Amino acid sequence: MPNGGDRRRRRWRVPGSSLWYTGTVANKNGVGILISNGLKYGVVDVMRRGDRIILIKLVVGDLVLNVSSAYAPQVGHNENIKREFSEGLTDMVRSVSIGKMLFTGGDLNGHVGISGTSFEGVHGGFDYGIKNQEGEDVLSFALAYDMIVANTLFKKRELHLVSYSSGQHSSQIDFILSRREDMRACLDCKVIPEESVVPQHKLVVVDFRFRIRVQLDKRAKVARTKRWKLKGEVAQAFKERVINEGPWEE
């Protein structure tokens, strides 16, 4: 996503799409959510927490989707900044009622590792690398709010797991989280190695399938008088009655 810009700017010009963004300092931090123009009028609410967290509420048919994007401070950042981010993300998740669909994606700057030991309900058992403290914090956060890390649900080759590459260093620090109750709707999650979102970061794609009920326009049906079915004396009687009663008034 582009960095910098006015955090209150509602949309940027992106062909075929609209971008909701939050950021305060040019070339520093900033996150956004890109929505197809076919869905943009379904955005009914936007919440921002500084320049690292944004959430939109999107209505599609009878579904209400809460989608957030987050950018966690790097390992060496000031502890106050880390705490501010953690509290902001917690507040954002708590603002979405239990049972409502919630999807959180972004650079969480942690390694959740291959093993899901002690996090079986959150970690699907498939991932890349060795878990560190920041990764454990991600898993603890997901566990606390009954979410899953979609990246860990599917067995993939390494090139479909690594989301960050810099020189000889490769890791997976970009994750997508969703409510655990929606886990069966998650069909796939993988890295597209040929696509770079920003320098060094690869595109992470997740597929969900939901049943959507669309409200159809039910037009009122007006009864028709089938005069051609009238025969003989009945037809003549109907004709005389219409003439005698004159025009109808509403």
mmCIF file of C-alpha atoms in Angstrom:
data_model
loop_
_atom_site.group_PDB
_atom_site.id
_atom_site.type_symbol
_atom_site.label_atom_id
_atom_site.label_comp_id
_atom_site.label_asym_id
_atom_site.label_seq_id
_atom_site.Cartn_x
_atom_site.Cartn_y
_atom_site.Cartn_z
ATOM 1 C CA MET A 1 0.000 0.000 0.000
ATOM 2 C CA PRO A 2 1.189 3.580 -0.587
ATOM 3 C CA ASN A 3 2.536 5.430 2.430
ATOM 4 C CA GLY A 4 1.899 8.964 3.635
ATOM 5 C CA GLY A 5 -0.958 11.340 2.925
ATOM 6 C CA ASP A 6 -3.847 12.799 4.853
ATOM 7 C CA ARG A 7 -5.320 10.203 7.223
ATOM 8 C CA ARG A 8 -8.799 11.631 6.599
ATOM 9 C CA ARG A 9 -8.624 11.241 2.836
ATOM 10 C CA ARG A 10 -11.497 8.925 1.988
ATOM 11 C CA ARG A 11 -10.543 7.680 -1.460
ATOM 12 C CA TRP A 12 -7.526 7.785 -3.742
ATOM 13 C CA ARG A 13 -7.615 7.294 -7.489
ATOM 14 C CA VAL A 14 -6.923 3.617 -8.134
ATOM 15 C CA PRO A 15 -8.310 2.254 -11.445
ATOM 16 C CA GLY A 16 -11.408 0.164 -10.769
ATOM 17 C CA SER A 17 -11.075 0.480 -7.009
ATOM 18 C CA SER A 18 -11.383 2.828 -4.043
ATOM 19 C CA LEU A 19 -8.848 3.069 -1.238
ATOM 20 C CA TRP A 20 -9.645 3.868 2.385
ATOM 21 C CA TYR A 21 -6.429 4.943 4.075
ATOM 22 C CA THR A 22 -4.962 6.174 7.346
ATOM 23 C CA GLY A 23 -1.536 7.813 7.643
ATOM 24 C CA THR A 24 -0.027 10.991 9.060
ATOM 25 C CA VAL A 25 3.616 11.257 8.051
ATOM 26 C CA ALA A 26 4.830 10.977 4.454
ATOM 27 C CA ASN A 27 6.871 7.818 3.729
ATOM 28 C CA LYS A 28 6.256 6.465 7.246
ATOM 29 C CA ASN A 29 3.714 3.850 8.335
ATOM 30 C CA GLY A 30 0.219 4.126 6.882
ATOM 31 C CA VAL A 31 -2.249 1.330 6.027
ATOM 32 C CA GLY A 32 -5.221 1.085 3.715
ATOM 33 C CA ILE A 33 -8.006 -1.153 2.423
ATOM 34 C CA LEU A 34 -8.681 -1.388 -1.293
ATOM 35 C CA ILE A 35 -12.280 -2.076 -2.348
ATOM 36 C CA SER A 36 -13.622 -2.865 -5.810
ATOM 37 C CA ASN A 37 -15.786 -0.043 -7.153
ATOM 38 C CA GLY A 38 -18.593 -2.561 -7.476
ATOM 39 C CA LEU A 39 -18.668 -2.879 -3.678
ATOM 40 C CA LYS A 40 -17.631 0.594 -2.506
ATOM 41 C CA TYR A 41 -21.182 1.797 -1.844
ATOM 42 C CA GLY A 42 -21.526 -1.037 0.641
ATOM 43 C CA VAL A 43 -18.974 0.618 2.953
ATOM 44 C CA VAL A 44 -21.102 1.959 5.800
ATOM 45 C CA ASP A 45 -18.462 2.782 8.426
ATOM 46 C CA VAL A 46 -14.719 3.458 8.724
ATOM 47 C CA MET A 47 -12.672 3.408 11.948
ATOM 48 C CA ARG A 48 -9.064 4.554 12.269
ATOM 49 C CA ARG A 49 -6.523 4.122 15.067
ATOM 50 C CA GLY A 50 -3.521 6.323 14.396
ATOM 51 C CA ASP A 51 -1.506 5.531 11.293
ATOM 52 C CA ARG A 52 -1.241 1.766 11.837
ATOM 53 C CA ILE A 53 -4.810 0.418 12.045
ATOM 54 C CA ILE A 54 -7.959 0.879 9.956
ATOM 55 C CA LEU A 55 -11.268 -1.004 9.849
ATOM 56 C CA ILE A 56 -14.178 -0.760 7.424
ATOM 57 C CA LYS A 57 -17.662 -2.216 7.714
ATOM 58 C CA LEU A 58 -18.816 -3.564 4.365
ATOM 59 C CA VAL A 59 -22.376 -4.724 3.605
ATOM 60 C CA VAL A 60 -22.724 -7.292 0.800
ATOM 61 C CA GLY A 61 -26.244 -8.632 0.392
ATOM 62 C CA ASP A 62 -27.285 -9.838 3.837
ATOM 63 C CA LEU A 63 -23.678 -10.129 5.077
ATOM 64 C CA VAL A 64 -21.857 -7.548 7.173
ATOM 65 C CA LEU A 65 -18.074 -7.908 6.824
ATOM 66 C CA ASN A 66 -15.689 -6.135 9.174
ATOM 67 C CA VAL A 67 -12.301 -5.894 7.473
ATOM 68 C CA SER A 68 -9.237 -4.364 9.117
ATOM 69 C CA SER A 69 -5.656 -3.734 8.067
ATOM 70 C CA ALA A 70 -2.784 -3.377 10.541
ATOM 71 C CA TYR A 71 0.930 -2.638 10.526
ATOM 72 C CA ALA A 72 2.707 -3.728 13.709
ATOM 73 C CA PRO A 73 5.864 -1.959 14.961
ATOM 74 C CA GLN A 74 9.106 -3.756 14.153
ATOM 75 C CA VAL A 75 10.962 -5.789 16.749
ATOM 76 C CA GLY A 76 13.362 -2.988 17.718
ATOM 77 C CA HIS A 77 10.700 -0.301 18.139
ATOM 78 C CA ASN A 78 10.042 1.623 21.344
ATOM 79 C CA GLU A 79 7.938 -0.376 23.832
ATOM 80 C CA ASN A 80 5.470 2.498 24.172
ATOM 81 C CA ILE A 81 4.769 2.371 20.437
ATOM 82 C CA LYS A 82 4.284 -1.390 20.628
ATOM 83 C CA ARG A 83 1.895 -1.023 23.553
ATOM 84 C CA GLU A 84 -0.053 1.708 21.773
ATOM 85 C CA PHE A 85 -0.441 -0.529 18.723
ATOM 86 C CA SER A 86 -1.530 -3.515 20.808
ATOM 87 C CA GLU A 87 -4.128 -1.466 22.678
ATOM 88 C CA GLY A 88 -5.418 0.058 19.437
ATOM 89 C CA LEU A 89 -5.800 -3.343 17.768
ATOM 90 C CA THR A 90 -7.521 -4.709 20.864
ATOM 91 C CA ASP A 91 -9.983 -1.801 20.915
ATOM 92 C CA MET A 92 -10.673 -2.291 17.222
ATOM 93 C CA VAL A 93 -11.455 -6.003 17.618
ATOM 94 C CA ARG A 94 -13.605 -5.373 20.685
ATOM 95 C CA SER A 95 -15.672 -2.887 18.699
ATOM 96 C CA VAL A 96 -16.933 -5.802 16.571
ATOM 97 C CA SER A 97 -19.562 -7.836 18.398
ATOM 98 C CA ILE A 98 -18.988 -11.531 19.019
ATOM 99 C CA GLY A 99 -20.537 -13.527 16.194
ATOM 100 C CA LYS A 100 -19.949 -10.788 13.608
ATOM 101 C CA MET A 101 -17.585 -11.544 10.740
ATOM 102 C CA LEU A 102 -14.119 -10.066 11.233
ATOM 103 C CA PHE A 103 -11.024 -10.276 9.038
ATOM 104 C CA THR A 104 -7.680 -8.733 9.983
ATOM 105 C CA GLY A 105 -4.703 -8.678 7.647
ATOM 106 C CA GLY A 106 -1.355 -6.983 7.569
ATOM 107 C CA ASP A 107 2.299 -6.931 8.500
ATOM 108 C CA LEU A 108 2.249 -8.153 12.103
ATOM 109 C CA ASN A 109 6.054 -8.409 12.316
ATOM 110 C CA GLY A 110 6.094 -11.753 14.103
ATOM 111 C CA HIS A 111 7.009 -15.368 13.314
ATOM 112 C CA VAL A 112 4.331 -17.848 14.392
ATOM 113 C CA GLY A 113 6.493 -20.847 13.437
ATOM 114 C CA ILE A 114 5.679 -24.291 12.099
ATOM 115 C CA SER A 115 4.392 -25.859 15.315
ATOM 116 C CA GLY A 116 1.020 -24.932 16.767
ATOM 117 C CA THR A 117 1.709 -26.490 20.165
ATOM 118 C CA SER A 118 -0.491 -24.881 22.862
ATOM 119 C CA PHE A 119 -2.269 -22.910 20.115
ATOM 120 C CA GLU A 120 -4.113 -25.781 18.382
ATOM 121 C CA GLY A 121 -7.335 -23.817 18.040
ATOM 122 C CA VAL A 122 -5.518 -20.875 16.452
ATOM 123 C CA HIS A 123 -2.555 -22.337 14.577
ATOM 124 C CA GLY A 124 -3.382 -24.877 11.869
ATOM 125 C CA GLY A 125 0.038 -26.537 12.079
ATOM 126 C CA PHE A 126 1.470 -25.308 8.779
ATOM 127 C CA ASP A 127 3.745 -22.303 8.497
ATOM 128 C CA TYR A 128 7.336 -21.248 7.977
ATOM 129 C CA GLY A 129 10.286 -20.631 10.274
ATOM 130 C CA ILE A 130 10.732 -20.577 14.029
ATOM 131 C CA LYS A 131 8.310 -18.865 16.380
ATOM 132 C CA ASN A 132 9.558 -15.754 18.192
ATOM 133 C CA GLN A 133 8.046 -13.656 20.987
ATOM 134 C CA GLU A 134 6.254 -11.349 18.571
ATOM 135 C CA GLY A 135 4.781 -14.377 16.811
ATOM 136 C CA GLU A 136 3.618 -15.804 20.112
ATOM 137 C CA ASP A 137 1.961 -12.469 20.835
ATOM 138 C CA VAL A 138 0.072 -12.765 17.535
ATOM 139 C CA LEU A 139 -1.114 -16.264 18.461
ATOM 140 C CA SER A 140 -2.063 -15.180 21.997
ATOM 141 C CA PHE A 141 -4.046 -12.286 20.569
ATOM 142 C CA ALA A 142 -5.881 -14.612 18.169
ATOM 143 C CA LEU A 143 -6.593 -17.070 20.981
ATOM 144 C CA ALA A 144 -7.985 -14.330 23.225
ATOM 145 C CA TYR A 145 -10.478 -13.221 20.569
ATOM 146 C CA ASP A 146 -11.360 -16.642 19.158
ATOM 147 C CA MET A 147 -9.619 -16.090 15.825
ATOM 148 C CA ILE A 148 -7.488 -18.254 13.538
ATOM 149 C CA VAL A 149 -4.354 -17.504 11.517
ATOM 150 C CA ALA A 150 -5.460 -18.458 7.994
ATOM 151 C CA ASN A 151 -1.853 -18.748 6.739
ATOM 152 C CA THR A 152 -1.337 -21.816 8.949
ATOM 153 C CA LEU A 153 -4.331 -23.830 7.773
ATOM 154 C CA PHE A 154 -2.937 -25.198 4.503
ATOM 155 C CA LYS A 155 0.174 -27.171 3.638
ATOM 156 C CA LYS A 156 2.141 -25.188 1.058
ATOM 157 C CA ARG A 157 5.517 -25.142 -0.609
ATOM 158 C CA GLU A 158 7.982 -22.657 0.837
ATOM 159 C CA LEU A 159 7.530 -20.135 -1.986
ATOM 160 C CA HIS A 160 3.816 -19.925 -1.100
ATOM 161 C CA LEU A 161 4.605 -19.298 2.580
ATOM 162 C CA VAL A 162 7.394 -16.703 2.507
ATOM 163 C CA SER A 163 5.856 -13.230 2.463
ATOM 164 C CA TYR A 164 8.997 -11.167 3.118
ATOM 165 C CA SER A 165 12.417 -11.395 1.465
ATOM 166 C CA SER A 166 15.473 -9.192 1.947
ATOM 167 C CA GLY A 167 18.769 -10.448 0.568
ATOM 168 C CA GLN A 168 19.390 -13.891 2.024
ATOM 169 C CA HIS A 169 16.739 -13.398 4.693
ATOM 170 C CA SER A 170 13.227 -14.789 4.201
ATOM 171 C CA SER A 171 10.327 -14.966 6.628
ATOM 172 C CA GLN A 172 6.584 -14.873 6.994
ATOM 173 C CA ILE A 173 5.380 -11.801 8.854
ATOM 174 C CA ASP A 174 2.232 -10.941 6.877
ATOM 175 C CA PHE A 175 -0.857 -12.713 8.196
ATOM 176 C CA ILE A 176 -4.617 -12.874 7.772
ATOM 177 C CA LEU A 177 -6.798 -13.600 10.802
ATOM 178 C CA SER A 178 -10.502 -14.429 10.887
ATOM 179 C CA ARG A 179 -13.101 -15.635 13.361
ATOM 180 C CA ARG A 180 -12.607 -19.306 14.162
ATOM 181 C CA GLU A 181 -16.287 -19.979 13.455
ATOM 182 C CA ASP A 182 -15.637 -18.990 9.818
ATOM 183 C CA MET A 183 -12.734 -21.424 9.410
ATOM 184 C CA ARG A 184 -14.769 -23.846 7.262
ATOM 185 C CA ALA A 185 -15.500 -21.021 4.833
ATOM 186 C CA CYS A 186 -11.757 -20.504 4.285
ATOM 187 C CA LEU A 187 -10.832 -22.336 1.091
ATOM 188 C CA ASP A 188 -7.196 -21.331 0.668
ATOM 189 C CA CYS A 189 -4.482 -18.957 1.833
ATOM 190 C CA LYS A 190 -1.128 -18.551 0.145
ATOM 191 C CA VAL A 191 1.573 -16.129 -0.967
ATOM 192 C CA ILE A 192 1.757 -15.167 -4.640
ATOM 193 C CA PRO A 193 5.558 -15.069 -5.126
ATOM 194 C CA GLU A 194 5.438 -13.207 -8.444
ATOM 195 C CA GLU A 195 3.486 -10.256 -6.978
ATOM 196 C CA SER A 196 5.010 -7.602 -4.714
ATOM 197 C CA VAL A 197 2.704 -5.241 -2.822
ATOM 198 C CA VAL A 198 5.553 -3.045 -1.586
ATOM 199 C CA PRO A 199 9.330 -3.600 -1.799
ATOM 200 C CA GLN A 200 10.311 -6.913 -0.161
ATOM 201 C CA HIS A 201 6.701 -7.887 0.728
ATOM 202 C CA LYS A 202 4.797 -10.484 -1.318
ATOM 203 C CA LEU A 203 1.042 -10.585 -1.849
ATOM 204 C CA VAL A 204 -0.882 -12.850 0.534
ATOM 205 C CA VAL A 205 -4.218 -14.057 -0.856
ATOM 206 C CA VAL A 206 -7.007 -15.762 1.088
ATOM 207 C CA ASP A 207 -10.204 -17.231 -0.360
ATOM 208 C CA PHE A 208 -13.440 -17.365 1.624
ATOM 209 C CA ARG A 209 -16.794 -18.569 0.358
ATOM 210 C CA PHE A 210 -20.046 -17.390 1.924
ATOM 211 C CA ARG A 211 -23.677 -17.739 0.936
ATOM 212 C CA ILE A 212 -25.170 -14.320 0.212
ATOM 213 C CA ARG A 213 -28.882 -13.580 0.026
ATOM 214 C CA VAL A 214 -29.693 -10.656 -2.230
ATOM 215 C CA GLN A 215 -32.964 -8.795 -1.695
ATOM 216 C CA LEU A 216 -34.847 -8.739 -4.974
ATOM 217 C CA ASP A 217 -37.104 -5.889 -6.059
ATOM 218 C CA LYS A 218 -40.610 -7.210 -5.580
ATOM 219 C CA ARG A 219 -42.837 -5.093 -7.787
ATOM 220 C CA ALA A 220 -46.576 -4.926 -7.054
ATOM 221 C CA LYS A 221 -48.678 -6.855 -9.506
ATOM 222 C CA VAL A 222 -51.740 -5.041 -10.900
ATOM 223 C CA ALA A 223 -54.753 -7.201 -11.685
ATOM 224 C CA ARG A 224 -55.875 -7.051 -15.309
ATOM 225 C CA THR A 225 -59.496 -7.076 -16.446
ATOM 226 C CA LYS A 226 -59.786 -9.822 -19.049
ATOM 227 C CA ARG A 227 -62.568 -8.288 -21.092
ATOM 228 C CA TRP A 228 -61.969 -10.551 -24.071
ATOM 229 C CA LYS A 229 -63.289 -13.482 -22.052
ATOM 230 C CA LEU A 230 -66.729 -11.893 -21.798
ATOM 231 C CA LYS A 231 -69.231 -13.362 -24.257
ATOM 232 C CA GLY A 232 -72.738 -12.556 -25.532
ATOM 233 C CA GLU A 233 -75.182 -11.064 -23.031
ATOM 234 C CA VAL A 234 -72.565 -10.898 -20.258
ATOM 235 C CA ALA A 235 -70.307 -8.748 -22.455
ATOM 236 C CA GLN A 236 -73.184 -6.418 -23.348
ATOM 237 C CA ALA A 237 -74.198 -6.055 -19.692
ATOM 238 C CA PHE A 238 -70.619 -5.215 -18.684
ATOM 239 C CA LYS A 239 -70.391 -2.591 -21.435
ATOM 240 C CA GLU A 240 -73.633 -0.881 -20.361
ATOM 241 C CA ARG A 241 -72.538 -0.850 -16.715
ATOM 242 C CA VAL A 242 -69.229 0.827 -17.542
ATOM 243 C CA ILE A 243 -71.022 3.504 -19.599
ATOM 244 C CA ASN A 244 -73.586 4.168 -16.877
ATOM 245 C CA GLU A 245 -71.075 4.390 -13.989
ATOM 246 C CA GLY A 246 -68.750 6.726 -15.861
ATOM 247 C CA PRO A 247 -65.006 7.079 -15.257
ATOM 248 C CA TRP A 248 -63.417 5.799 -12.032
ATOM 249 C CA GLU A 249 -61.888 8.263 -9.598
ATOM 250 C CA GLU A 250 -59.030 7.474 -7.186
#
